Coordinates of C-alpha atoms in Angstrom, one line a residue:
X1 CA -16.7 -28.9 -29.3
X2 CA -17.0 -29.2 -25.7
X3 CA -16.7 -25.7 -24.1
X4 CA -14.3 -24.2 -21.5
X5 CA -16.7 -22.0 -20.1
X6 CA -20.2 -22.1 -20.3
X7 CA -22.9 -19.7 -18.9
X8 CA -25.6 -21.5 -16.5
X9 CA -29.3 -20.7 -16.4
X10 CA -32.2 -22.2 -14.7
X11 CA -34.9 -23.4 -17.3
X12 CA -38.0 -22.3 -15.5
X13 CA -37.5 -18.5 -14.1
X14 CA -41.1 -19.0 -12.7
X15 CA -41.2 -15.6 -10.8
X16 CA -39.8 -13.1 -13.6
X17 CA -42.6 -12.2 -15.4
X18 CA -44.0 -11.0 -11.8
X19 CA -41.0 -9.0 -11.0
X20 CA -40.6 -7.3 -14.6
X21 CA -44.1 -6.4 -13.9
X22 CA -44.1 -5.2 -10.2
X23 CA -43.1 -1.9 -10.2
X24 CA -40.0 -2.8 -7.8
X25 CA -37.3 -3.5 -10.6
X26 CA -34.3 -2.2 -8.2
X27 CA -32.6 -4.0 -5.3
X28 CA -35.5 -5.3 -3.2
X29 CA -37.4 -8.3 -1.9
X30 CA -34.8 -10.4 -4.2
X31 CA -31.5 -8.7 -3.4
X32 CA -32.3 -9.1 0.2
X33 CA -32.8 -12.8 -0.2
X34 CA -29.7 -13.4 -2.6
X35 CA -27.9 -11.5 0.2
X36 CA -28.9 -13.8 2.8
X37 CA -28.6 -17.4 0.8
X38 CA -25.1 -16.1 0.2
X39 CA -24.3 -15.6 3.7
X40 CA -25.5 -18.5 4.6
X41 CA -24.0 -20.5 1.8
X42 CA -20.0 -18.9 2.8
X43 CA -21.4 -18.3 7.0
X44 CA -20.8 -14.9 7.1
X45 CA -22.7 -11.8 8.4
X46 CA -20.8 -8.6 6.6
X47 CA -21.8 -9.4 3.0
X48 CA -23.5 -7.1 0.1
X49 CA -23.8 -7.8 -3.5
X50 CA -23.4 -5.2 -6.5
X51 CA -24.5 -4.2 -9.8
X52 CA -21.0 -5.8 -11.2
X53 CA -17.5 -6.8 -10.1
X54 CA -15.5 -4.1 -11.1
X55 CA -17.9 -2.0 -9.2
X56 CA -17.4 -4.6 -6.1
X57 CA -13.5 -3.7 -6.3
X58 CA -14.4 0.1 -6.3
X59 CA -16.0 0.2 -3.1
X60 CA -13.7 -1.9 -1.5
X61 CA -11.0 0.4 -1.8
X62 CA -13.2 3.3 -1.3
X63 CA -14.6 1.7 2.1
X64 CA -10.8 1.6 3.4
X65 CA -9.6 5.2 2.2
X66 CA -7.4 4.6 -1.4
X67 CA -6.6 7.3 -3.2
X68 CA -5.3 7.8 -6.6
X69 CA -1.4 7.1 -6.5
X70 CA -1.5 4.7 -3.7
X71 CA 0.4 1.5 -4.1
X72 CA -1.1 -2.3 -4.2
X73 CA 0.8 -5.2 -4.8
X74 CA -1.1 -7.9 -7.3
X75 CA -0.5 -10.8 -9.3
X76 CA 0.0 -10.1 -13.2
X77 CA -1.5 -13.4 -13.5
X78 CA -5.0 -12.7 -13.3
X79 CA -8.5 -11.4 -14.9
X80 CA -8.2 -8.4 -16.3
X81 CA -11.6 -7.5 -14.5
X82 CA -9.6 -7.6 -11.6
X83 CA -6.7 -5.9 -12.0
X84 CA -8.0 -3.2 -14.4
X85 CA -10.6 -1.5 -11.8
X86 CA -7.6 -0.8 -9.6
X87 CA -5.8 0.9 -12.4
X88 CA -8.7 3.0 -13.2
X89 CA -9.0 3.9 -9.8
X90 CA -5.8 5.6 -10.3
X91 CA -3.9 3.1 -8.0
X92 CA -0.2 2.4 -8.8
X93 CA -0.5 -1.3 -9.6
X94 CA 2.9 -3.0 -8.4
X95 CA 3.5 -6.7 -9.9
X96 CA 4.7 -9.6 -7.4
X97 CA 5.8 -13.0 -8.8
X98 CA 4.2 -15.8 -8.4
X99 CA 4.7 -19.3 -7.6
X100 CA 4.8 -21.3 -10.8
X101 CA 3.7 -24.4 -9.6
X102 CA 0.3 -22.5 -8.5
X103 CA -0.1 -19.3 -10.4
X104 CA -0.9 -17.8 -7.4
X105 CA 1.0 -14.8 -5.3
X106 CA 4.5 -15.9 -4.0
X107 CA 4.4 -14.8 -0.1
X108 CA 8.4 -14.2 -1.0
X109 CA 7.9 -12.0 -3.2
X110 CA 5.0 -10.2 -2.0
X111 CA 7.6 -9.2 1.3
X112 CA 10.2 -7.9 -1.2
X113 CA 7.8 -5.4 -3.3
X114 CA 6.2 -4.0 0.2
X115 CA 7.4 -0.1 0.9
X116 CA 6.2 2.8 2.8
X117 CA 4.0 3.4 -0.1
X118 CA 1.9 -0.3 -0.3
X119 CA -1.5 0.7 0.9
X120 CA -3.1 -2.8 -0.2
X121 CA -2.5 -6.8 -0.7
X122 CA -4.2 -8.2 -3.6
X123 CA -4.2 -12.0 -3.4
X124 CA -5.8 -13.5 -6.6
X125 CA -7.0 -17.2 -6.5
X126 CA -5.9 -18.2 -10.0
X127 CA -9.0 -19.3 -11.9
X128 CA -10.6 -21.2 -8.2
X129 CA -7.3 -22.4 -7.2
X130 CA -6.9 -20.6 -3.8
X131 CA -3.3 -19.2 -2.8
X132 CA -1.1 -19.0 0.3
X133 CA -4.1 -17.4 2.4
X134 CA -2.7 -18.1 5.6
X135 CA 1.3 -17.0 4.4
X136 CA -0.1 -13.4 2.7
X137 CA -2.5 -12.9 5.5
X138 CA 0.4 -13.2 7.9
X139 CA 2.3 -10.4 5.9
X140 CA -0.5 -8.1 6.0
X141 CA -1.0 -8.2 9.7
X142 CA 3.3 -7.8 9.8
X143 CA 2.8 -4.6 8.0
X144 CA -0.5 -3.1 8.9
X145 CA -1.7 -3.5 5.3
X146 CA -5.0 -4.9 4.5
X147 CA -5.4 -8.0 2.4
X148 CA -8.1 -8.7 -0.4
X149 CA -8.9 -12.1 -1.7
X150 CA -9.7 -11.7 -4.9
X151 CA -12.6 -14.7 -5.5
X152 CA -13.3 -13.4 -9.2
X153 CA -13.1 -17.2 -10.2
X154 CA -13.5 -18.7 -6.7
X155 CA -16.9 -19.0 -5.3
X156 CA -17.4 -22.4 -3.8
X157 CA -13.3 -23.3 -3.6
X158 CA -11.9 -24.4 0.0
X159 CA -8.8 -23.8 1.7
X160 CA -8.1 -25.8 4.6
X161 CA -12.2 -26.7 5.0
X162 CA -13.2 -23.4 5.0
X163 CA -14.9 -22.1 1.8
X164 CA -13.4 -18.9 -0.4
X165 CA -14.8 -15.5 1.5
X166 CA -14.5 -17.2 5.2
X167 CA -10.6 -17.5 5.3
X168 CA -10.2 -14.8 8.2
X169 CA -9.0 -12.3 5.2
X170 CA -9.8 -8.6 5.4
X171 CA -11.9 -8.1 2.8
X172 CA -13.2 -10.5 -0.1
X173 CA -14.6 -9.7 -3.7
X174 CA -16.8 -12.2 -5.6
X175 CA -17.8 -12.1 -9.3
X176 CA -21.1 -13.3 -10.7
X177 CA -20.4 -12.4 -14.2
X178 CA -22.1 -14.8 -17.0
X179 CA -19.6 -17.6 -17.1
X180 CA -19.3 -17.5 -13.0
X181 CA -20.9 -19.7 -10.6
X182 CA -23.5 -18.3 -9.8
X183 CA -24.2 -16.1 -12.1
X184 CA -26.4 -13.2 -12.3
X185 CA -25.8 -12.0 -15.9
X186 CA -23.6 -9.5 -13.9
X187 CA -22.9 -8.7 -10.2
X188 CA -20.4 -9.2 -7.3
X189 CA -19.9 -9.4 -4.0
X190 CA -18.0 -8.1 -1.2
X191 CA -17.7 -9.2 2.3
X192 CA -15.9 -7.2 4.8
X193 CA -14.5 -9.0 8.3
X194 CA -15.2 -5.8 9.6
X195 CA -18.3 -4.6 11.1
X196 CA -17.3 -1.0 10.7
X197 CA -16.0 -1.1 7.3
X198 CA -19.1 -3.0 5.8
X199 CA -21.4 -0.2 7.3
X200 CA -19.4 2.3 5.7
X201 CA -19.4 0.9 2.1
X202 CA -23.2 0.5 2.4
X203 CA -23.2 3.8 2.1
X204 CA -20.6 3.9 -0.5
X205 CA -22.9 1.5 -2.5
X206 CA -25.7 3.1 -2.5
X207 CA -23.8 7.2 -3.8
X208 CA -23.2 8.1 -0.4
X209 CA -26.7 8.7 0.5
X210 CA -28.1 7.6 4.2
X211 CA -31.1 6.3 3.6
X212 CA -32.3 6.8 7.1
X213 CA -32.3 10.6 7.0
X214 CA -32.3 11.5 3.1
X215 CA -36.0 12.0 2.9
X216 CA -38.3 14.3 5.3
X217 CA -41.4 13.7 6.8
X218 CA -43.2 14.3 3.7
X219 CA -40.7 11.7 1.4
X220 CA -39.1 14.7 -0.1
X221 CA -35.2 14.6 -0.1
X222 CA -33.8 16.6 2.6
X223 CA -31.3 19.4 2.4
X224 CA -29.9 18.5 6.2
X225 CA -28.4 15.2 4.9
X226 CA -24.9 15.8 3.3
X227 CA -23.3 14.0 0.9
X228 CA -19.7 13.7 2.7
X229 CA -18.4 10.8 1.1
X230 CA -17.7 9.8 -2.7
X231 CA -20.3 6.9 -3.6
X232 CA -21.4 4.4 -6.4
X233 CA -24.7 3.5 -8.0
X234 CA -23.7 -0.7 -7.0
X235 CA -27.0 -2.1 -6.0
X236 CA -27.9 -5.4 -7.8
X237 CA -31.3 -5.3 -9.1
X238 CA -34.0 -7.5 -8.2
X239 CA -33.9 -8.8 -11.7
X240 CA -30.6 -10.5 -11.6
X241 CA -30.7 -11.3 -7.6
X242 CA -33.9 -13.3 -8.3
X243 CA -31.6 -15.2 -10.9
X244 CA -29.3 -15.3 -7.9
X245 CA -31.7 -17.0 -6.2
X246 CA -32.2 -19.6 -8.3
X247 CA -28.3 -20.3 -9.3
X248 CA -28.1 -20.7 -5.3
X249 CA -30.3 -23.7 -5.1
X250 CA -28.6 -25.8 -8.0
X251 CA -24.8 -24.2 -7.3
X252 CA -24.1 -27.6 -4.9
X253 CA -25.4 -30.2 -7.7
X254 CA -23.2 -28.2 -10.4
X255 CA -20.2 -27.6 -8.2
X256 CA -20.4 -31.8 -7.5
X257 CA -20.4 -32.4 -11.2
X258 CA -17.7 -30.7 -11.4
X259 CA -15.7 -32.3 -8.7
X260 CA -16.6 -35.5 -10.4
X261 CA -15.4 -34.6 -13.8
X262 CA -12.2 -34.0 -12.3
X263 CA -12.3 -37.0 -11.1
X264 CA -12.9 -37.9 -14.4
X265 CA -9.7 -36.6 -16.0
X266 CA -8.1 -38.3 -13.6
X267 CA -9.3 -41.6 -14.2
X268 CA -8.1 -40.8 -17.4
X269 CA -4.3 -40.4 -16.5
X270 CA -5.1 -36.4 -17.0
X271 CA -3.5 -34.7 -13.6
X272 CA -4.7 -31.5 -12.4
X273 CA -1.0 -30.0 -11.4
X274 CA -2.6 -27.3 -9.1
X275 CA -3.6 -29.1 -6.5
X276 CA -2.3 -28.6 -3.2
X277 CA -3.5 -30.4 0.4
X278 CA -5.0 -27.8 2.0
X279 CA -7.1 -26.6 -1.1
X280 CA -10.1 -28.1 -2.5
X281 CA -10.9 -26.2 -5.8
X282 CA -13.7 -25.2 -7.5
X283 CA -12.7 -27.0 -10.6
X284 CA -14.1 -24.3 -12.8
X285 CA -11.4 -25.1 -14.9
X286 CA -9.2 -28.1 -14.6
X287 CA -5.6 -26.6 -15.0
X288 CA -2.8 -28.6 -15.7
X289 CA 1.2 -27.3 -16.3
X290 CA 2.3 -29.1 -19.1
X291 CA 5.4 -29.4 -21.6
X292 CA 4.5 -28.3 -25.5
X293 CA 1.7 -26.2 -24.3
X294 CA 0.4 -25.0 -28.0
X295 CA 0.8 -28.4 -29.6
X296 CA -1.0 -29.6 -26.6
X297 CA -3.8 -27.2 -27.3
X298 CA -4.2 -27.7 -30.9
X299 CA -4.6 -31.6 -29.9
X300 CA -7.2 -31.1 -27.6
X301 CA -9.7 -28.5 -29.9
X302 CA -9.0 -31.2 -32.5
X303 CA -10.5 -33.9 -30.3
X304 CA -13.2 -31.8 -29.3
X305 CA -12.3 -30.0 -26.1
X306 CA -12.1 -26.3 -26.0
X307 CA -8.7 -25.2 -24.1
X308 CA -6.9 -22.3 -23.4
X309 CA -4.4 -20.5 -21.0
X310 CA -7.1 -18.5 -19.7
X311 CA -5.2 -15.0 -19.0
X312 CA -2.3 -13.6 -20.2
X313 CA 0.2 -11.7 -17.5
X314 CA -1.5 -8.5 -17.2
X315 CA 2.5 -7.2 -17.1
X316 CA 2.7 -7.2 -20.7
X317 CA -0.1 -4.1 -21.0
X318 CA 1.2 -0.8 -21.1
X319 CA -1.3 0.6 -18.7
X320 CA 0.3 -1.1 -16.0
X321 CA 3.7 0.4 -16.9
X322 CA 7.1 -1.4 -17.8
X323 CA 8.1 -3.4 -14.5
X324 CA 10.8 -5.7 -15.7
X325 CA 10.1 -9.9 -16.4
X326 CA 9.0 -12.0 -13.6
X327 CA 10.4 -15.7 -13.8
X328 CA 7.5 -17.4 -11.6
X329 CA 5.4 -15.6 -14.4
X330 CA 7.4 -16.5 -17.4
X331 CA 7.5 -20.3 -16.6
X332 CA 3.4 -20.7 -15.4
X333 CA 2.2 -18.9 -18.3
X334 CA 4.3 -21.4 -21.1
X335 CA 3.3 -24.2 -19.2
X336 CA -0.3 -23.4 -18.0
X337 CA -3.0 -25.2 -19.9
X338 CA -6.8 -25.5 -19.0
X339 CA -9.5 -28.2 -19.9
X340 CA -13.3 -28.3 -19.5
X341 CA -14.3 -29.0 -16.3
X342 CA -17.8 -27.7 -15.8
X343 CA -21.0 -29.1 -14.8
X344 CA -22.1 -29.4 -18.6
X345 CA -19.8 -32.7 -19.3
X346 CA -21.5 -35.7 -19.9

């Protein structure tokens, strides 16, 4: 059986046995470097990395004031690692539709569900298919209500020539969870268009402390530095940045294979139905929207190719609350299929 997802790992790690053994186990030499190979890699500046994603998504909305009870408007069609952080933040989670040719965020009904109480745009990029960037974008700025591309499946997908975390959107939140490329077992990232805002979560990352005035003269932890904002132990170690590291130098071979296995399917008379002009996926999966989508599936596994719908609406989980049926939802989900795509396919 051909996988749908498969983790990716370097076969030499020629450095770990150095690091395990340095002494210097926390973020570091290596975090630093992963840092910087990410910025370069997506030509940003206000970028950090973090232990995990769901920790990524906590700081975010820390860095830009949430508080329990405030109101953000997401798609039910996503990653429960995105959607759930936000609930367990204590924000009330508020489902827009979606388009159903895209399974992304319909700009439409984004602009219906906004009200005095909308705090936050969440703008998931179904499984590396990115959305109406420019169209939510535009609604945020209308309404003075800052927009997050959620990039949990993402990294290395283009809209209009400009790769996933430099679209101009306020704030940007990366995975790096095992089945992610790249992957560091676990992490994420975050990258902030503004200047202000990433200085502010750095502190946030890293429990509120200021590093530049915690300790005294003598390295002893000083009792003039408050604590005056809530914080997070978020740092990535220098264990999984190193692997970081290494994912960064083989991520444009593997993201290549992958845009030539799509071709592939293609070839093949197998459309990918996601596609739009402006956006150049990832092809971390190849998703199609197809008729007789379980006897489909049962016909694929039975030639060999894992397959599956990937998510199920996050509207049908009580957490979230009862908020009615969503059409654009309804009709993507019974049609949405997806079929290996990764760099592993011979």
């Amino acid at each position: 059986m051909i996988p749908l997802f498969k983790p990716y790992m370097p076969k030499q790690l020629p450095e770990m046995e150095n690091i395990l053994q340095s002494g210097q186990l926390a973020f570091g030499k290596w975090g630093q470097e992963f840092e910087q190979k990410l910025r370069d890699y997506i030509g940003v500046e206000n970028l950090m990395t973090t232990c995990n994603f769901s920790t990524a998504i906590q700081i975010a909305v820390t860095a830009i004031d949430l508080e329990p009870g405030d109101e953000v408007i997401a798609s039910p069609m996503s990653c429960l690692n995105s959607t759930m952080p936000l609930r367990a933040f204590g924000l009330n989670v508020v489902w827009a539709d979606i388009d159903p040719k895209t399974g992304t965020l319909s700009p439409k009904s984004v602009e219906e569900h906004i009200t005095e109480k909308t705090r936050l745009i969440f703008h998931n990029h179904f499984c590396g298919y990115i959305g109406y960037v420019d169209e939510i974008n535009a609604i945020g700025k209308k309404h003075g209500i800052p927009i997050f591309d959620d990039c949990v499946e993402a990294f290395g997908s283009k809209y209009k020539g400009h790769v996933a975390g430099n679209l101009g959107t306020d704030i940007s939140i990366f995975s790096f969870q095992t089945v992610r490329l790249p992957n560091t077992i676990d992490g994420g990232a975050i990258i902030f268009k503004d200047r202000q805002l990433y200085d502010k979560a750095l502190i946030v990352r890293d429990q509120g402390i200021r590093r530049n005035i915690f300790r005294d003269a003598d390295g002893e932890i000083s009792p003039n530095c408050d604590i005056y904002m809530r914080g997070f132990a978020g740092t990535m170690s220098d264990v999984n940045s190193y692997i970081g590291c290494l994912q960064m130098e083989a991520l444009p071979e593997l993201l290549v294979k992958q845009k030539s296995n799509a071709v592939r399917w293609q070839e093949k008379g197998i459309f990918c139905s996601l596609l739009r002009d402006e956006v150049e996926p990832n092809f971390w999966i190849y998703g199609m929207l197809v008729d007789n989508k379980r006897k489909l599936l049962r016909q694929y596994k039975a030639n060999g190719f894992g397959c599956s719908g990937v998510h199920l609406p996050n509207s049908c989980y009580s957490v979230f609350g009862d908020q009615g049926q969503f059409p654009g939802i309804m009709e993507f989900h019974n049609r949405f299929l997806a079929i290996p795509c990764g760099w592993w396919m011979e």
